[in-house]
Amino acid sequence: MALLFYGLVVIGAALGISFVGAKTTEAMARQPEVSSTVQTIFILAAAFIEALALLGFVLGLIK
Amino acid sequence: MSASEAYSPIKLLGEHVTHLIGSLAPQSVTGNGEHPVKMGITQVAASQYLVFFLIACVVAIVIVFAAKKKAALVPKGRFINVIEFLVDFIRNGVASIIKKDPHKYVAFLCSVFLFVLVNNLIGLIPGCKPGTGTIGGTFALGIFVFLYATITGIRVKGGWGFIKGIVPHGLPKPIVPIVFIIELFSMLLRPITHALRLFANMYAGHIVLGIFSILTQLFFMGLFNSKAATAVASPAWLILLIAMYLLEFVVAFVQAYVFVLLSAVYIDSSVSSH
């Protein structure tokens, strides 16, 4: 049961990170000159989303 | 296991993984249940993570002093060039997030980055554990960064200015208290999420590496059990293990980068006015 819920959590995080990644690629393709700034923001956003999935992982360990 | 029973690595996996996860729990190295180390009213125990934490401390300090000795206007040699690259990377890529006086915080951010990176990399040596792979270690780092950000914020903007800075400028008066409470709450949660992110990444990475090594070993055991079918698959597991190891190598760098990037964001939010 815990695994099932963790799977659901991961779906949300995966959608979030893939959306951020797609938009980052798009922004970089449109304006390659700002790619370094966009990359920093991408990693920040990905880290924030990833934290949610990892919270699920840790709660699963605690039980 | 009787000889007639089919040798199935996947079936044996669960037992090994339980053992692996059990071995990752902090275990005391200073004293056992019968002979605890007493300090005041509480018992103090050093876990195996603390040992690797201290090793990382020593390694980081040695790196810093070696770099200081070799520092020159025109850096020569591989080691000092790598250090220069890292410092330059922190100064231009991370500290530049802070809008007000970024050069003041380069030293702090470099130390945090070096320490987390050394910790993560030590965890990749087979048999070693990452000092950042335990919630206590990363929580200490998270609290440290939080205190540093808060104290520098109060020092730069003054006590009242810091409290005012929690709420963004230009909000209508009635909703300021609500926003203040929400922002305060999210600010106090920062060290927790900051610590959990690093801990969970390193812990999960360590478990994944462990599971792949167990699988590789179990499939190679097929050679000795004269089960050619499983032994044939073993090189594939070995290649996967090496691929995961390289991935974890990248993750060690990325997580140190993310940790220091978020530290810079937190410092920025407490020292710059927005």
Short mmCIF file of C-alpha atoms in Angstrom, two decimals:
data_model
loop_
_atom_site.label_atom_id
_atom_site.label_comp_id
_atom_site.label_asym_id
_atom_site.label_seq_id
_atom_site.Cartn_x
_atom_site.Cartn_y
_atom_site.Cartn_z
CA MET A 1 0.00 0.00 0.00
CA ALA A 2 2.79 2.40 0.91
CA LEU A 3 4.50 1.52 -2.37
CA LEU A 4 1.32 2.31 -4.29
CA PHE A 5 1.06 5.75 -2.72
CA TYR A 6 4.74 6.38 -3.31
CA GLY A 7 4.14 5.54 -6.97
CA LEU A 8 1.38 8.16 -7.08
CA VAL A 9 3.74 10.73 -5.52
CA VAL A 10 6.38 9.96 -8.13
CA ILE A 11 3.89 10.49 -10.98
CA GLY A 12 3.32 14.05 -9.77
CA ALA A 13 7.02 14.77 -9.37
CA ALA A 14 7.82 13.23 -12.75
CA LEU A 15 5.18 15.37 -14.47
CA GLY A 16 6.53 18.46 -12.71
CA ILE A 17 10.16 17.87 -13.60
CA SER A 18 9.36 16.89 -17.18
CA PHE A 19 7.33 20.08 -17.60
CA VAL A 20 10.19 22.18 -16.24
CA GLY A 21 12.67 20.34 -18.47
CA ALA A 22 10.54 20.79 -21.59
CA LYS A 23 10.11 24.49 -20.95
CA THR A 24 13.83 24.90 -20.23
CA THR A 25 14.73 23.26 -23.54
CA GLU A 26 12.27 25.51 -25.31
CA ALA A 27 13.65 28.64 -23.66
CA MET A 28 17.23 27.61 -24.46
CA ALA A 29 16.36 26.91 -28.09
CA ARG A 30 14.69 30.29 -28.45
CA GLN A 31 17.34 32.31 -26.69
CA PRO A 32 20.64 30.43 -26.43
CA GLU A 33 22.34 33.52 -24.95
CA VAL A 34 20.44 33.23 -21.65
CA SER A 35 20.99 29.47 -21.35
CA SER A 36 23.24 29.70 -18.27
CA THR A 37 20.61 31.65 -16.31
CA VAL A 38 17.85 29.34 -17.48
CA GLN A 39 19.89 26.31 -16.43
CA THR A 40 20.32 27.64 -12.88
CA ILE A 41 16.59 28.24 -12.60
CA PHE A 42 15.93 24.78 -14.04
CA ILE A 43 18.07 23.07 -11.41
CA LEU A 44 16.45 25.12 -8.64
CA ALA A 45 12.93 24.27 -9.79
CA ALA A 46 13.82 20.61 -10.24
CA ALA A 47 15.27 20.53 -6.72
CA PHE A 48 12.09 21.99 -5.26
CA ILE A 49 9.88 19.46 -7.06
CA GLU A 50 12.22 16.60 -6.26
CA ALA A 51 11.96 17.41 -2.55
CA LEU A 52 8.26 16.47 -2.64
CA ALA A 53 8.99 13.05 -4.11
CA LEU A 54 11.80 12.52 -1.62
CA LEU A 55 9.47 13.42 1.25
CA GLY A 56 7.29 10.52 0.13
CA PHE A 57 10.36 8.28 0.04
CA VAL A 58 11.38 9.24 3.58
CA LEU A 59 7.86 8.89 4.99
CA GLY A 60 7.78 5.41 3.47
CA LEU A 61 10.96 4.53 5.35
CA ILE A 62 9.62 5.82 8.66
CA LYS A 63 6.25 4.02 8.39
CA MET B 1 19.05 -24.56 -0.29
CA SER B 2 18.83 -28.06 -1.71
CA ALA B 3 20.43 -28.87 -5.02
CA SER B 4 17.14 -29.83 -6.60
CA GLU B 5 15.64 -26.41 -5.89
CA ALA B 6 16.02 -23.95 -8.75
CA TYR B 7 18.57 -21.23 -8.13
CA SER B 8 16.62 -17.98 -8.48
CA PRO B 9 18.58 -14.77 -7.76
CA ILE B 10 15.44 -12.63 -7.72
CA LYS B 11 13.93 -14.71 -4.92
CA LEU B 12 17.06 -14.32 -2.81
CA LEU B 13 17.13 -10.57 -3.41
CA GLY B 14 14.51 -9.56 -0.82
CA GLU B 15 16.40 -11.09 2.09
CA HIS B 16 19.68 -9.45 1.05
CA VAL B 17 18.03 -6.05 0.59
CA THR B 18 16.51 -6.20 4.08
CA HIS B 19 19.97 -6.95 5.41
CA LEU B 20 21.44 -4.08 3.39
CA ILE B 21 18.91 -1.53 4.64
CA GLY B 22 19.45 -2.74 8.20
CA SER B 23 23.20 -2.21 7.82
CA LEU B 24 22.58 1.40 6.78
CA ALA B 25 20.95 2.27 10.10
CA PRO B 26 23.25 4.22 12.40
CA GLN B 27 25.17 1.85 14.67
CA SER B 28 27.17 2.94 17.64
CA VAL B 29 30.91 2.59 17.33
CA THR B 30 31.89 4.04 20.70
CA GLY B 31 29.96 1.85 23.09
CA ASN B 32 27.29 -0.81 23.00
CA GLY B 33 24.12 -1.10 25.05
CA GLU B 34 25.98 -2.40 28.10
CA HIS B 35 28.73 0.22 28.12
CA PRO B 36 27.27 3.50 26.88
CA VAL B 37 29.36 6.65 26.88
CA LYS B 38 27.73 8.87 29.48
CA MET B 39 27.69 12.63 29.13
CA GLY B 40 25.62 14.34 31.78
CA ILE B 41 22.17 12.79 31.85
CA THR B 42 22.18 11.60 28.26
CA GLN B 43 24.10 8.88 26.54
CA VAL B 44 26.32 9.85 23.69
CA ALA B 45 27.10 7.50 20.87
CA ALA B 46 29.12 8.03 17.74
CA SER B 47 27.62 6.22 14.77
CA GLN B 48 29.64 4.94 11.84
CA TYR B 49 28.41 7.96 9.89
CA LEU B 50 30.15 10.28 12.34
CA VAL B 51 33.45 8.56 11.59
CA PHE B 52 33.06 9.23 7.87
CA PHE B 53 31.88 12.76 8.67
CA LEU B 54 35.11 13.39 10.58
CA ILE B 55 37.17 11.81 7.79
CA ALA B 56 35.48 14.19 5.35
CA CYS B 57 36.26 17.08 7.72
CA VAL B 58 39.95 16.19 7.76
CA VAL B 59 40.07 15.66 3.98
CA ALA B 60 38.37 19.02 3.33
CA ILE B 61 40.73 20.84 5.71
CA VAL B 62 43.77 19.18 4.10
CA ILE B 63 42.51 20.18 0.64
CA VAL B 64 42.03 23.78 1.76
CA PHE B 65 45.49 24.06 3.32
CA ALA B 66 47.17 22.35 0.37
CA ALA B 67 45.40 24.77 -1.95
CA LYS B 68 46.46 27.72 0.19
CA LYS B 69 50.09 26.63 0.00
CA LYS B 70 49.99 26.31 -3.77
CA ALA B 71 47.96 29.45 -4.46
CA ALA B 72 49.66 31.75 -6.93
CA LEU B 73 48.75 34.52 -9.33
CA VAL B 74 49.21 32.13 -12.25
CA PRO B 75 48.10 28.68 -11.01
CA LYS B 76 50.31 25.81 -12.12
CA GLY B 77 49.51 22.14 -11.84
CA ARG B 78 46.36 20.06 -11.99
CA PHE B 79 45.29 20.20 -8.35
CA ILE B 80 45.34 23.96 -7.89
CA ASN B 81 43.63 24.48 -11.24
CA VAL B 82 40.74 22.23 -10.18
CA ILE B 83 40.40 24.21 -6.94
CA GLU B 84 40.50 27.51 -8.86
CA PHE B 85 37.82 26.19 -11.20
CA LEU B 86 35.58 25.23 -8.27
CA VAL B 87 35.99 28.59 -6.55
CA ASP B 88 35.37 30.41 -9.81
CA PHE B 89 32.30 28.26 -10.41
CA ILE B 90 30.91 29.11 -6.96
CA ARG B 91 31.69 32.80 -7.37
CA ASN B 92 30.18 33.25 -10.82
CA GLY B 93 27.53 30.55 -10.88
CA VAL B 94 26.20 30.44 -7.32
CA ALA B 95 27.14 33.55 -5.34
CA SER B 96 25.95 35.79 -8.16
CA ILE B 97 22.38 34.85 -7.16
CA ILE B 98 22.79 37.06 -4.09
CA LYS B 99 21.95 40.57 -5.23
CA LYS B 100 23.62 42.50 -2.41
CA ASP B 101 27.40 42.17 -1.94
CA PRO B 102 27.77 38.63 -3.33
CA HIS B 103 31.56 38.60 -2.79
CA LYS B 104 31.03 38.59 1.00
CA TYR B 105 29.49 35.11 0.94
CA VAL B 106 31.83 33.37 -1.52
CA ALA B 107 34.02 31.99 1.27
CA PHE B 108 31.07 30.53 3.18
CA LEU B 109 29.50 29.01 0.07
CA CYS B 110 32.84 27.52 -1.04
CA SER B 111 33.32 25.85 2.35
CA VAL B 112 29.82 24.38 2.35
CA PHE B 113 30.25 23.15 -1.22
CA LEU B 114 33.64 21.55 -0.56
CA PHE B 115 32.45 19.85 2.62
CA VAL B 116 29.26 18.42 1.09
CA LEU B 117 31.12 17.34 -2.04
CA VAL B 118 33.86 15.55 -0.09
CA ASN B 119 31.20 13.85 2.04
CA ASN B 120 29.25 12.69 -1.02
CA LEU B 121 32.37 11.41 -2.79
CA ILE B 122 33.59 9.50 0.28
CA GLY B 123 30.29 7.62 0.23
CA LEU B 124 31.13 6.34 -3.26
CA ILE B 125 34.24 4.46 -2.12
CA PRO B 126 33.13 0.83 -1.68
CA GLY B 127 32.79 0.03 2.01
CA CYS B 128 32.46 3.65 3.04
CA LYS B 129 29.27 5.47 3.92
CA PRO B 130 28.45 9.04 2.95
CA GLY B 131 28.51 11.37 5.95
CA THR B 132 25.57 13.10 4.32
CA GLY B 133 23.66 9.80 4.13
CA THR B 134 22.23 10.23 7.59
CA ILE B 135 19.50 12.66 8.57
CA GLY B 136 21.46 13.90 11.59
CA GLY B 137 24.43 15.00 9.51
CA THR B 138 22.46 16.83 6.84
CA PHE B 139 20.17 18.37 9.46
CA ALA B 140 23.19 19.83 11.22
CA LEU B 141 24.33 21.33 7.91
CA GLY B 142 20.81 22.63 7.20
CA ILE B 143 20.51 24.29 10.62
CA PHE B 144 24.00 25.74 10.20
CA VAL B 145 23.09 27.34 6.86
CA PHE B 146 19.77 28.56 8.28
CA LEU B 147 21.45 30.20 11.29
CA TYR B 148 24.09 31.76 9.06
CA ALA B 149 21.45 33.19 6.71
CA THR B 150 19.33 34.53 9.59
CA ILE B 151 22.23 36.06 11.52
CA THR B 152 23.74 37.74 8.45
CA GLY B 153 20.26 38.97 7.51
CA ILE B 154 19.79 40.55 10.95
CA ARG B 155 23.30 42.00 10.80
CA VAL B 156 22.77 43.55 7.37
CA LYS B 157 19.22 44.84 7.75
CA GLY B 158 18.82 45.13 11.52
CA GLY B 159 16.29 43.17 13.60
CA TRP B 160 13.19 45.12 12.60
CA GLY B 161 14.30 45.39 8.99
CA PHE B 162 14.76 41.61 8.85
CA ILE B 163 11.25 40.97 10.20
CA LYS B 164 9.83 43.46 7.72
CA GLY B 165 11.81 41.83 4.92
CA ILE B 166 10.00 38.52 5.46
CA VAL B 167 6.90 39.98 3.79
CA PRO B 168 7.33 41.15 0.17
CA HIS B 169 6.98 44.87 -0.47
CA GLY B 170 3.82 46.52 -1.79
CA LEU B 171 1.15 44.25 -0.36
CA PRO B 172 -2.21 45.68 0.70
CA LYS B 173 -2.31 46.22 4.47
CA PRO B 174 -5.05 43.71 5.45
CA ILE B 175 -3.34 40.62 4.04
CA VAL B 176 0.11 41.41 5.47
CA PRO B 177 -0.40 39.38 8.70
CA ILE B 178 -1.57 36.30 6.77
CA VAL B 179 1.34 36.49 4.34
CA PHE B 180 3.71 37.05 7.28
CA ILE B 181 2.56 33.84 8.96
CA ILE B 182 2.79 31.83 5.74
CA GLU B 183 6.25 33.20 4.91
CA LEU B 184 7.47 32.64 8.46
CA PHE B 185 6.25 29.06 8.35
CA SER B 186 7.93 28.37 5.01
CA MET B 187 11.11 29.99 6.32
CA LEU B 188 11.18 27.74 9.38
CA LEU B 189 10.55 24.66 7.21
CA ARG B 190 13.54 25.47 5.00
CA PRO B 191 16.26 23.75 7.07
CA ILE B 192 14.12 20.60 7.19
CA THR B 193 13.52 20.36 3.44
CA HIS B 194 17.10 21.47 2.81
CA ALA B 195 18.41 18.62 4.98
CA LEU B 196 15.91 16.03 3.73
CA ARG B 197 16.76 16.69 0.07
CA LEU B 198 20.45 15.93 0.49
CA PHE B 199 19.87 13.03 2.90
CA ALA B 200 17.26 11.28 0.77
CA ASN B 201 19.31 11.64 -2.40
CA MET B 202 22.46 10.19 -0.89
CA TYR B 203 20.60 7.48 1.05
CA ALA B 204 18.57 6.39 -1.98
CA GLY B 205 21.67 6.45 -4.15
CA HIS B 206 23.52 4.28 -1.66
CA ILE B 207 20.66 1.77 -1.53
CA VAL B 208 20.44 1.62 -5.32
CA LEU B 209 24.18 0.96 -5.62
CA GLY B 210 23.89 -1.71 -2.91
CA ILE B 211 20.99 -3.45 -4.65
CA PHE B 212 22.82 -3.50 -7.97
CA SER B 213 25.95 -4.95 -6.37
CA ILE B 214 23.85 -7.62 -4.63
CA LEU B 215 22.17 -8.51 -7.91
CA THR B 216 25.51 -8.70 -9.73
CA GLN B 217 26.87 -10.95 -7.02
CA LEU B 218 23.79 -13.19 -6.97
CA PHE B 219 23.90 -13.65 -10.72
CA PHE B 220 27.64 -14.43 -10.66
CA MET B 221 26.90 -17.04 -8.00
CA GLY B 222 25.09 -18.89 -10.77
CA LEU B 223 28.52 -19.79 -12.17
CA PHE B 224 29.37 -21.81 -9.06
CA ASN B 225 25.92 -23.33 -8.83
CA SER B 226 26.37 -24.57 -12.42
CA LYS B 227 23.39 -22.55 -13.53
CA ALA B 228 24.67 -21.17 -16.81
CA ALA B 229 21.46 -19.28 -17.54
CA THR B 230 21.90 -16.83 -14.66
CA ALA B 231 25.64 -16.54 -15.17
CA VAL B 232 25.10 -15.44 -18.77
CA ALA B 233 23.03 -12.50 -17.57
CA SER B 234 25.63 -11.39 -15.02
CA PRO B 235 27.79 -9.19 -17.33
CA ALA B 236 24.66 -7.18 -18.10
CA TRP B 237 24.17 -6.56 -14.37
CA LEU B 238 27.82 -5.62 -14.01
CA ILE B 239 27.49 -3.06 -16.82
CA LEU B 240 24.34 -1.68 -15.20
CA LEU B 241 26.17 -1.45 -11.88
CA ILE B 242 29.00 0.54 -13.47
CA ALA B 243 26.45 2.80 -15.17
CA MET B 244 24.67 3.40 -11.86
CA TYR B 245 28.01 4.10 -10.20
CA LEU B 246 28.80 6.76 -12.80
CA LEU B 247 25.31 8.20 -12.34
CA GLU B 248 25.86 8.39 -8.58
CA PHE B 249 29.17 10.13 -9.25
CA VAL B 250 27.28 12.81 -11.17
CA VAL B 251 24.58 12.91 -8.46
CA ALA B 252 27.24 13.59 -5.80
CA PHE B 253 28.29 16.72 -7.70
CA VAL B 254 24.76 17.80 -8.57
CA GLN B 255 23.52 17.44 -5.00
CA ALA B 256 26.45 19.44 -3.62
CA TYR B 257 25.67 22.07 -6.25
CA VAL B 258 21.95 22.08 -5.40
CA PHE B 259 22.72 22.29 -1.69
CA VAL B 260 24.98 25.30 -2.11
CA LEU B 261 22.62 26.89 -4.66
CA LEU B 262 19.74 26.71 -2.20
CA SER B 263 22.00 28.07 0.56
CA ALA B 264 22.70 31.04 -1.73
CA VAL B 265 18.97 31.48 -2.37
CA TYR B 266 18.22 31.45 1.37
CA ILE B 267 21.01 33.91 2.13
CA ASP B 268 19.77 36.13 -0.70
CA SER B 269 16.20 36.08 0.60
CA SER B 270 17.37 37.19 4.04
CA VAL B 271 19.95 39.86 3.08
CA SER B 272 18.50 41.47 -0.06
CA SER B 273 15.37 43.55 0.06
CA HIS B 274 12.66 42.43 -2.32
#
